[in-house]
Coordinates of C-alpha atoms in Angstrom, one line a residue:
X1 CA -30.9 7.2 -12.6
X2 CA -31.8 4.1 -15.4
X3 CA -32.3 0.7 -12.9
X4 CA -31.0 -0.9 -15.9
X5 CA -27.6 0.8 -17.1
X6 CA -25.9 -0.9 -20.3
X7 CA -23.0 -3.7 -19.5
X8 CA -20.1 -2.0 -18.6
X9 CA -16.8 -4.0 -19.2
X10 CA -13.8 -3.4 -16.5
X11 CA -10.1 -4.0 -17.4
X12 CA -8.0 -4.4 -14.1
X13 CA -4.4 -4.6 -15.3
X14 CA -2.6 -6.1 -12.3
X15 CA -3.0 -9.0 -9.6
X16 CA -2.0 -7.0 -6.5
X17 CA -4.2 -5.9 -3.4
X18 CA -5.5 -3.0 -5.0
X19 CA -6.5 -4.8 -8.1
X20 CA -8.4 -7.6 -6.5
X21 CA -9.9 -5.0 -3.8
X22 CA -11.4 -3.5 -6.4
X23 CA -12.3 -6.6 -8.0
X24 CA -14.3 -7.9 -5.0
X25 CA -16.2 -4.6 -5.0
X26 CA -17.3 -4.7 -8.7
X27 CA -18.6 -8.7 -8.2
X28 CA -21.4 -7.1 -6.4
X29 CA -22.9 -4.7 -9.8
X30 CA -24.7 -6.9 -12.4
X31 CA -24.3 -4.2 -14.9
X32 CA -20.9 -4.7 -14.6
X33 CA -18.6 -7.3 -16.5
X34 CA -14.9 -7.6 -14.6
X35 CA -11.3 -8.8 -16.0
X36 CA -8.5 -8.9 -14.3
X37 CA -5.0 -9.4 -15.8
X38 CA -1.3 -9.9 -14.3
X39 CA 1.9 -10.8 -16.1
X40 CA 2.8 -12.6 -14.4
X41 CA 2.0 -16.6 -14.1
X42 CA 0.2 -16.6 -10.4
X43 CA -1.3 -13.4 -8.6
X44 CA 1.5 -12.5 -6.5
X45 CA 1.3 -9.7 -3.6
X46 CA 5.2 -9.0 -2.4
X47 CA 6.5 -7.3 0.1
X48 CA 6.4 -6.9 4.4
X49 CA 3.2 -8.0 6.3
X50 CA 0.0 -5.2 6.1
X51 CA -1.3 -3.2 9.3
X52 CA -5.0 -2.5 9.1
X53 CA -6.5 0.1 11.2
X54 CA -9.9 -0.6 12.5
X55 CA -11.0 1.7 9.9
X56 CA -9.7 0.1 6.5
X57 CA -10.9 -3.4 7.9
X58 CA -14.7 -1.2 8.4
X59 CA -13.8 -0.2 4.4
X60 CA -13.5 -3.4 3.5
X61 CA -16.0 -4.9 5.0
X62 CA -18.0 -1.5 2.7
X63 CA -16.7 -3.2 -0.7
X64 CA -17.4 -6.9 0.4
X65 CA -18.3 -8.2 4.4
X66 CA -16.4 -11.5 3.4
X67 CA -12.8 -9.0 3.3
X68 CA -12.7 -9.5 6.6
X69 CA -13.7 -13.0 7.0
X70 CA -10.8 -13.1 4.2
X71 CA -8.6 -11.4 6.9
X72 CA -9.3 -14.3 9.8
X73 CA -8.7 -17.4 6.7
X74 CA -5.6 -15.4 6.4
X75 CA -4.2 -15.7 9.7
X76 CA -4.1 -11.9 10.5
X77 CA -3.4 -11.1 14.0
X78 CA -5.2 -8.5 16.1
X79 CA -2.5 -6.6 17.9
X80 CA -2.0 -3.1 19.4
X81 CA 0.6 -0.9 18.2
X82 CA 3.5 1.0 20.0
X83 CA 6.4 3.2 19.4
X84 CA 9.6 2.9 21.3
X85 CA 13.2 4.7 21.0
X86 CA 16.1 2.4 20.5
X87 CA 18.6 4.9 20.8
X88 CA 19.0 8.5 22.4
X89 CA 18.8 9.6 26.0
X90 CA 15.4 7.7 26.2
X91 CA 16.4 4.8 25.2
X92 CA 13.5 2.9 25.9
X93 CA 10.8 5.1 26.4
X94 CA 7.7 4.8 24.8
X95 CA 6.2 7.3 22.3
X96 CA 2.5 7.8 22.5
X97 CA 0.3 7.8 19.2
X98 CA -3.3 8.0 18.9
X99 CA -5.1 5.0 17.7
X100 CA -2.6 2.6 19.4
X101 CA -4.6 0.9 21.5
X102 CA -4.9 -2.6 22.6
X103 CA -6.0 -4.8 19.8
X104 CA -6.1 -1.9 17.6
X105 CA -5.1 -3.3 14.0
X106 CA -4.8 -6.6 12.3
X107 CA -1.5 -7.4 11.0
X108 CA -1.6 -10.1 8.1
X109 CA 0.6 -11.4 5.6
X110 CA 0.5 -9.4 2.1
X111 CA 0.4 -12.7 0.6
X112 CA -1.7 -14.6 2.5
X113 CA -4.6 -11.9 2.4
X114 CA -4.5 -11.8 -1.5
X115 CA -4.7 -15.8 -1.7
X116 CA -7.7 -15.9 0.4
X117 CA -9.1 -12.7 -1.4
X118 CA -9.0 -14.0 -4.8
X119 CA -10.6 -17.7 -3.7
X120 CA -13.9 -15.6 -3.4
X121 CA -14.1 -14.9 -7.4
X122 CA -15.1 -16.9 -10.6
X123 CA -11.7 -18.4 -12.0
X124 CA -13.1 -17.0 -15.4
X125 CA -12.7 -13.4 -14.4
X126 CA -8.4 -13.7 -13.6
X127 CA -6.4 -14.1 -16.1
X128 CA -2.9 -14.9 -15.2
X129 CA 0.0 -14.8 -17.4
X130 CA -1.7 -12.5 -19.6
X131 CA 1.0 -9.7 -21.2
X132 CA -0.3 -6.9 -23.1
X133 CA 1.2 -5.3 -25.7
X134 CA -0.6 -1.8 -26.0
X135 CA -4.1 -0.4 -24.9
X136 CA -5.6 2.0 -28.1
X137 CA -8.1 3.8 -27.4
X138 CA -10.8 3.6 -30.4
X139 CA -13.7 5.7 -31.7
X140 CA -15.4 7.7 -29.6
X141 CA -17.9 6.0 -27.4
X142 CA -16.0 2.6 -28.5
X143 CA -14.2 2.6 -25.3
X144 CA -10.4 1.3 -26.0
X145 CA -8.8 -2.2 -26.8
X146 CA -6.4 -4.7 -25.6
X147 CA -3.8 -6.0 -27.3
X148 CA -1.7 -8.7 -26.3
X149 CA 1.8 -10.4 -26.8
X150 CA -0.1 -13.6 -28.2
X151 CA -1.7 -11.9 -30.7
X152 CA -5.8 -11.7 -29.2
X153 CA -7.7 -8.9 -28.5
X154 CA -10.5 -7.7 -26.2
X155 CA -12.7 -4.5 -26.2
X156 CA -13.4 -2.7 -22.4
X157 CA -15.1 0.4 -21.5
X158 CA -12.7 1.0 -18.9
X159 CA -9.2 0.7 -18.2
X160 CA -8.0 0.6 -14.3
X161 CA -3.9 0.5 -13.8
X162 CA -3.9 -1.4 -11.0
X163 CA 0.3 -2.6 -11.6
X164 CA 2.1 -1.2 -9.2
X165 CA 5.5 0.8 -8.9
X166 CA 6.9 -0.1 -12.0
X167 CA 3.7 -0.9 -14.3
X168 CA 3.0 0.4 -17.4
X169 CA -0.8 1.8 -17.1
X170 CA 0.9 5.3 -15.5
X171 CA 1.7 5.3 -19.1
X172 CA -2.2 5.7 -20.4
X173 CA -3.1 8.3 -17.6
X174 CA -0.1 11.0 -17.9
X175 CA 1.6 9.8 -21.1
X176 CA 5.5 10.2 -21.7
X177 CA 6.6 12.2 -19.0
X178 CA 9.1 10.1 -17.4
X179 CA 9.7 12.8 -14.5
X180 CA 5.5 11.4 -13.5
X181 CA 6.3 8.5 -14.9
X182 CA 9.0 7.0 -13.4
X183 CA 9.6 6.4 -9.6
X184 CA 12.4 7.9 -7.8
X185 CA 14.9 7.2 -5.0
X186 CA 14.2 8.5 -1.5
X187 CA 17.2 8.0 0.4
X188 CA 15.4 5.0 2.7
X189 CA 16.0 1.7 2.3
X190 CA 14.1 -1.3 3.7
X191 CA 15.2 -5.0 4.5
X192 CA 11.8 -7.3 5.7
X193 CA 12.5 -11.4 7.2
X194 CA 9.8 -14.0 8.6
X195 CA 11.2 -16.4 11.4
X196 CA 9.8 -18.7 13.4
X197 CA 8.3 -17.1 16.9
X198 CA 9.9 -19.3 18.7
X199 CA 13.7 -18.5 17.4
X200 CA 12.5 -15.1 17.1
X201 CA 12.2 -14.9 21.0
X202 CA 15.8 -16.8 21.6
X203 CA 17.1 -14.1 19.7
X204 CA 14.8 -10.9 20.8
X205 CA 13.5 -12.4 24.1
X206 CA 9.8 -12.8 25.4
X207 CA 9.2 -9.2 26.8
X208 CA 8.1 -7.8 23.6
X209 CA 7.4 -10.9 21.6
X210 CA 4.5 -12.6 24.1
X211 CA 1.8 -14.3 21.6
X212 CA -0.8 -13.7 24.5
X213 CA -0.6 -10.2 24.3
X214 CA 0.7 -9.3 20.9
X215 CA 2.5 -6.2 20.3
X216 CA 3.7 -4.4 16.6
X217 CA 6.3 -2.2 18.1
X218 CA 8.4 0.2 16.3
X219 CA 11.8 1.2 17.3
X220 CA 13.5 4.7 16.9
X221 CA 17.5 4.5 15.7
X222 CA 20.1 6.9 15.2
X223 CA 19.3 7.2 11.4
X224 CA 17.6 3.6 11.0
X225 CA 14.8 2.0 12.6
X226 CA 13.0 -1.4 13.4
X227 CA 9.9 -2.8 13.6
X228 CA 8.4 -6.4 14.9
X229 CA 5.0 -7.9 14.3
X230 CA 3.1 -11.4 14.2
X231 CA 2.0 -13.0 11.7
X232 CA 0.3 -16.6 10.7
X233 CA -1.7 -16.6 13.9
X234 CA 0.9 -16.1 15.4
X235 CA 3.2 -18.7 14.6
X236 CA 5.6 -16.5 12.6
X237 CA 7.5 -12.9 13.9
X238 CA 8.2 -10.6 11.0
X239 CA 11.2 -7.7 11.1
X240 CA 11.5 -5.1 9.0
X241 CA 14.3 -2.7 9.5
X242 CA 14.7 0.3 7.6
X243 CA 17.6 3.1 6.8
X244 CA 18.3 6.5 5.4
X245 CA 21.4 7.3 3.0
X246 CA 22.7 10.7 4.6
X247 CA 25.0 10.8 1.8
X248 CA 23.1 9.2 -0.8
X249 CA 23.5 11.1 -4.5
X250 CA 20.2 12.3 -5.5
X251 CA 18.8 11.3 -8.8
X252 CA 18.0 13.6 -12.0
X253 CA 14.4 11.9 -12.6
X254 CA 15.5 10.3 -15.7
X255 CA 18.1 8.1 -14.9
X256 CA 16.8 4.7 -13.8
X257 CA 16.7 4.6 -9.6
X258 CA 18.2 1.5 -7.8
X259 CA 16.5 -0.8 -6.3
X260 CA 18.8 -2.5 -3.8
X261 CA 21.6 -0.7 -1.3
X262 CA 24.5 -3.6 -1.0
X263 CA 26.5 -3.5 2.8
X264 CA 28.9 -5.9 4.0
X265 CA 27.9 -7.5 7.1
X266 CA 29.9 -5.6 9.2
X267 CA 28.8 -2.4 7.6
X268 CA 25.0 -3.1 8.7
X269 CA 25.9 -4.3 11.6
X270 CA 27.6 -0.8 12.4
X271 CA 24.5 1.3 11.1
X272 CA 22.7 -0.1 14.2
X273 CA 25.1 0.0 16.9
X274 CA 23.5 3.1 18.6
X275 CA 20.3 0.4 19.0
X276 CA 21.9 -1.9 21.8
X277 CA 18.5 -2.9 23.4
X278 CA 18.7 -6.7 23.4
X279 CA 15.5 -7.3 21.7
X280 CA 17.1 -4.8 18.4
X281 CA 20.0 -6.3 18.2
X282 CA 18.4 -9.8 18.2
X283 CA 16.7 -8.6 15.0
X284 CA 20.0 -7.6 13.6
X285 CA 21.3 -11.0 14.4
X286 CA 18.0 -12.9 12.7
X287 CA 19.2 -10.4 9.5
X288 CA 22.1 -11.6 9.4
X289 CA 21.9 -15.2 10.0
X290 CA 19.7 -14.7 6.7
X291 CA 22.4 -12.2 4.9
X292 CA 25.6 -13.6 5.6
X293 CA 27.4 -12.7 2.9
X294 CA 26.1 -9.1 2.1
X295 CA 23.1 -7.6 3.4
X296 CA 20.9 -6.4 0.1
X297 CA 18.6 -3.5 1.3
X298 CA 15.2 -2.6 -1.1
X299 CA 15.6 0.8 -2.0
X300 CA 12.0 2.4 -1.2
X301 CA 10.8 4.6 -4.4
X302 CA 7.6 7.1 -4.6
X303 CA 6.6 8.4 -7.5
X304 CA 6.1 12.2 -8.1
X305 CA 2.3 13.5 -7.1
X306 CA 0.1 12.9 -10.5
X307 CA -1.8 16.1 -11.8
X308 CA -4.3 13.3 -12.6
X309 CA -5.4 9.9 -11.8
X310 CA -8.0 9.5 -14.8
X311 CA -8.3 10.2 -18.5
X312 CA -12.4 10.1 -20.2
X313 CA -11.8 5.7 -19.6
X314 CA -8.7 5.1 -18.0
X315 CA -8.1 5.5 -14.2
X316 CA -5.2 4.8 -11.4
X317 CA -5.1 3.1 -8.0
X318 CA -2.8 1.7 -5.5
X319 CA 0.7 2.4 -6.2
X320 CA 0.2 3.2 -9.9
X321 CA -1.4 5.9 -8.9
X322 CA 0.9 7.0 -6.1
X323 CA 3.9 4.9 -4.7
X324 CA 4.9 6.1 -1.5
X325 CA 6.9 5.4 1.4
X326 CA 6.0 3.0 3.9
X327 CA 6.6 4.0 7.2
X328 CA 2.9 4.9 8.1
X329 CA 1.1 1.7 6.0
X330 CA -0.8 4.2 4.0
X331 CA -0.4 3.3 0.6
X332 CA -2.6 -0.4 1.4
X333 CA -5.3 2.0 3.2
X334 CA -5.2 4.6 0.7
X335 CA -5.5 1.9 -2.2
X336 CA -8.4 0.1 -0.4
X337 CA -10.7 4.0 0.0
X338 CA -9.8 4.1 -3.9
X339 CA -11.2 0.6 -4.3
X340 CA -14.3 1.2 -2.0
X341 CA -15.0 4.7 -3.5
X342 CA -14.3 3.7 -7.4
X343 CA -16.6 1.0 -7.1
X344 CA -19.3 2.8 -5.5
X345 CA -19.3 5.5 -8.6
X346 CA -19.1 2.6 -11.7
X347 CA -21.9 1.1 -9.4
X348 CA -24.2 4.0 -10.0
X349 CA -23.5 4.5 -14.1
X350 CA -26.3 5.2 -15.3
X351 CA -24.6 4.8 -19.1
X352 CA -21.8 4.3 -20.3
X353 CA -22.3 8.0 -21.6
X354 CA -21.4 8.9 -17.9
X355 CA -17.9 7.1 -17.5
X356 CA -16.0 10.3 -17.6
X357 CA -18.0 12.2 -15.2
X358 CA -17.6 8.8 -12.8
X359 CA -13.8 8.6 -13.3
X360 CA -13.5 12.6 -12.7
X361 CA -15.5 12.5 -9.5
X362 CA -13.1 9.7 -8.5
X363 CA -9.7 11.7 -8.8
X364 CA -11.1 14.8 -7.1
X365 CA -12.3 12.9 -4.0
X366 CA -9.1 10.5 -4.2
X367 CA -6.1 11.6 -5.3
X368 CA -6.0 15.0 -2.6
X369 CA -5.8 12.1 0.1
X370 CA -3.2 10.1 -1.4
X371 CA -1.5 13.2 -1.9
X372 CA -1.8 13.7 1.9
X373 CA -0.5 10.4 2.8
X374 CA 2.3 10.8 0.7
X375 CA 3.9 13.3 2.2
X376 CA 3.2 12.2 5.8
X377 CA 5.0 9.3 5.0
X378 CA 7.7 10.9 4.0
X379 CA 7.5 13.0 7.5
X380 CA 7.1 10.0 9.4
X381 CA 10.1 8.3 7.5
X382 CA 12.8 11.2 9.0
X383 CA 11.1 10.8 12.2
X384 CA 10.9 7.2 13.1
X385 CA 14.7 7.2 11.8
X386 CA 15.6 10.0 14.1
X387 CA 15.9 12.4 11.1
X388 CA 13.2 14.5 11.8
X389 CA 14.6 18.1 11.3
X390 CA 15.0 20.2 14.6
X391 CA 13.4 16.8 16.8
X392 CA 16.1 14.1 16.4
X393 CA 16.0 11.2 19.5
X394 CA 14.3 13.8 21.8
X395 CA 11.5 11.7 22.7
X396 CA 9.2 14.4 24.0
X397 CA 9.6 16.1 20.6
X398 CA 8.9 13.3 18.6
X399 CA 5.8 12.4 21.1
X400 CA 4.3 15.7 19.5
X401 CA 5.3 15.3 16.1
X402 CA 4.1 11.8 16.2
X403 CA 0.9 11.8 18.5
X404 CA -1.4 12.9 15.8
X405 CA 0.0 11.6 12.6
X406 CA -1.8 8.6 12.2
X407 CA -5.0 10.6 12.5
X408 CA -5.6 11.1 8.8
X409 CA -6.1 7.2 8.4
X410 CA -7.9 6.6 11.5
X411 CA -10.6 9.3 11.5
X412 CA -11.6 8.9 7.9
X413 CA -15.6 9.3 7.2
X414 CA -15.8 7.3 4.2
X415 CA -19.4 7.3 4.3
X416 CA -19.0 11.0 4.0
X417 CA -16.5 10.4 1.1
X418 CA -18.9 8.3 -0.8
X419 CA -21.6 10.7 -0.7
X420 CA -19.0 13.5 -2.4
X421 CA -18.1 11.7 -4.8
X422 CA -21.4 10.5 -6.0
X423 CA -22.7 14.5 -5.7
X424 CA -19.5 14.9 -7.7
X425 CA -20.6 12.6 -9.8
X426 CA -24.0 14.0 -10.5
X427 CA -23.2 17.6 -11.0
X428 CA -20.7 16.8 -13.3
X429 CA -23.4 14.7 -15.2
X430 CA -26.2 17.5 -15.2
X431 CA -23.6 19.5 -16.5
X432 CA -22.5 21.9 -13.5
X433 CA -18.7 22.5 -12.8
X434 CA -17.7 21.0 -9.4
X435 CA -15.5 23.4 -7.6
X436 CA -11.9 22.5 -7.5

């Protein structure tokens, strides 16, 4: 390949994780001028706290070693990770999973990490604030132009949608189809609080909430679950508790889906009274010291799976490529492979002749594992809510449903994954078919 491809100019259109992951890996190609753009007036990362196995924090130390020094600024906490049942005969109990070891993960505020990610590049590069209107694609070989609200204009080779659940750039990739488009209702809802550790532990108690030996723990309900980590070094306990609608009415794909469940106090309370451990219904009292008028659940929405993350210049990652739910913490990892892999194949253009075959070699190598995590999620959702068909709160059958599902994340070669992708890459550019 040329040692001296042509300048290559990158759109990112969104602020999020996946954005500036993706960002930080481009920095590193001088062939390769970067923009990134949000809509917003400050680059803004919502949403609970992240879990990193130890292999997305060995990924992103692959698309920039100061990620996980960014990790540290950011207060992470290096925990282990357990399952317990809060309700059920084995009440109690713990559930064994593979990769839960002591120390295992880092657990770090959403928007902490993206503060401390984003210090690391040239202020000329972000561009907050910035709404655009439409993207046309021009002439061929003229790559495609943005224009925005205010009027300007700028010219990029490629476009990456990098905004999220309800962006636009799904838009570019799969066109009107609001079936694809749009994201639908799953029946689970999700409600995440920060509190203090300390009134966290009047509430919870100490046994699971001991800053010396820190614990994310996961607790199995009769239709809901709970979950507890630490945050801000430590200083700070974040619950997120989570439900499925039984009787919620399914949407058609068209209508637009909700994105809160409303319940009086009493009503939550109730969902969670098969869950009297002390230390769950402390969390339930922490909710609703914080709720005390209604309780105002996030619906959780996933889109459908994409026949296609790329177009000849336009491309998809994070959740505008696949939204999904987030009992297993995939979407984060999946998004930071598709930043590590996508920025390995535009570092390697040799022209910008070969932007198609790059962007192809991309969506065969990543979209098959995001279509995996998607619907292990969505197994894992039932499950840790005590929905999982035929299993229930039988805690031996869920210890074999659940043993191996994390296994997918945590024995990824991405190495391996790399290499593909580039010998994607290359046959497609020498004019061989890659088998699908």
């Amino acid at each position: 390949m040329s040692s001296s491809p042509s300048r290559v100019r990158v759109a990112i259109i969104g602020g999020g994780l996946a954005g500036a992951a993706l960002l930080r890996g481009l920095l590193r190609y001088p062939h390769i001028s970067v923009d990134m753009y949000e809509s917003r007036p400050a680059f803004r990362e919502e949403g609970p706290g992240l879990a990193f196995t130890t292999s997305t924090q060995a990924m992103l130390a692959a698309i920039d070693p100061d990620l996980e020094r960014c990790l540290d600024r950011a207060g992470a906490v290096r925990t282990s990770f357990e399952i317990r049942m809060a309700s059920g005969p084995h009440t109690g109990q713990k559930i064994e999973v593979n990769g839960a070891g002591p120390r295992s993960n880092k657990t770090v505020s959403r928007q902490a990490f993206l503060t401390e990610m984003l210090n690391g590049v040239p202020p000329r590069m972000m561009h907050p604030n910035a709404r655009i209107a439409n993207v046309m694609n021009l002439s061929p070989g003229e790559g495609l132009l943005l224009i925005f609200e205010d009027g300007s204009q700028k010219r990029y080779d490629i476009v990456v949608g990098a905004d999220g659940t309800h962006g636009f750039t799904r838009q570019l990739v799969l066109g009107a189809d609001e079936y694809l488009v749009q994201p639908h209702s799953t029946g689970f809802w999700s409600l995440p609080i920060k509190v203090p550790l300390r009134r966290a532990q009047q509430a919870m108690g100490t046994r699971y909430l001991d800053p010396r030996h820190p614990r994310r723990i996961g607790w199995i309900g009769d239709g809901t679950g709970m979950i507890h980590n630490l945050l801000d070094n430590g200083t700070e306990v974040e619950i997120v508790v989570y439900g499925n609608m039984d009787n919620m009415v399914q949407e058609d794909g068209f209508s637009g889906p909700s994105w809160a469940q409303l319940y009086t106090p009493d009503e939550f309370r109730d969902m969670f009274a098969g869950s009297q451990l002390p230390v769950c219904q402390g969390m339930v009292d922490l909710i609703q010291s914080v709720y005390t008028v209604q309780v105002a659940a996030i619906c959780q929405l996933e889109h459908a799976p994409a026949p296609t993350f790329a177009t000849e210049n336009v491309c998809l990652v994070g959740d505008s490529a696949h939204s999904m739910l987030a009992f297993q913490g995939a979407s984060v990892c999946i998004a930071i492979e598709e930043a590590l892999v996508l920025s390995t194949l535009l570092g390697r253009l040799p022209s910008k002749a070969a932007i198609p075959a790059a962007l192809q070699a991309y969506d065969q190598v990543c979209r098959p594992r995001a279509e995996l995590a998607a619907q292990s999620s969505a197994e894992t959702g039932f499950l840790v809510t005590g929905r999982g068909p035929g299993v229930g709160l039988d805690a031996g059958l869920l210890q074999g449903q659940l043993l191996h599902k994390w296994d997918y994340l945590l024995d990824v070669d991405i190495d391996a994954q790399r290499a593909t992708a580039s010998m994607i890459m290359d046959q497609l550019l020498s004019g061989e078919a890659w088998p699908m």
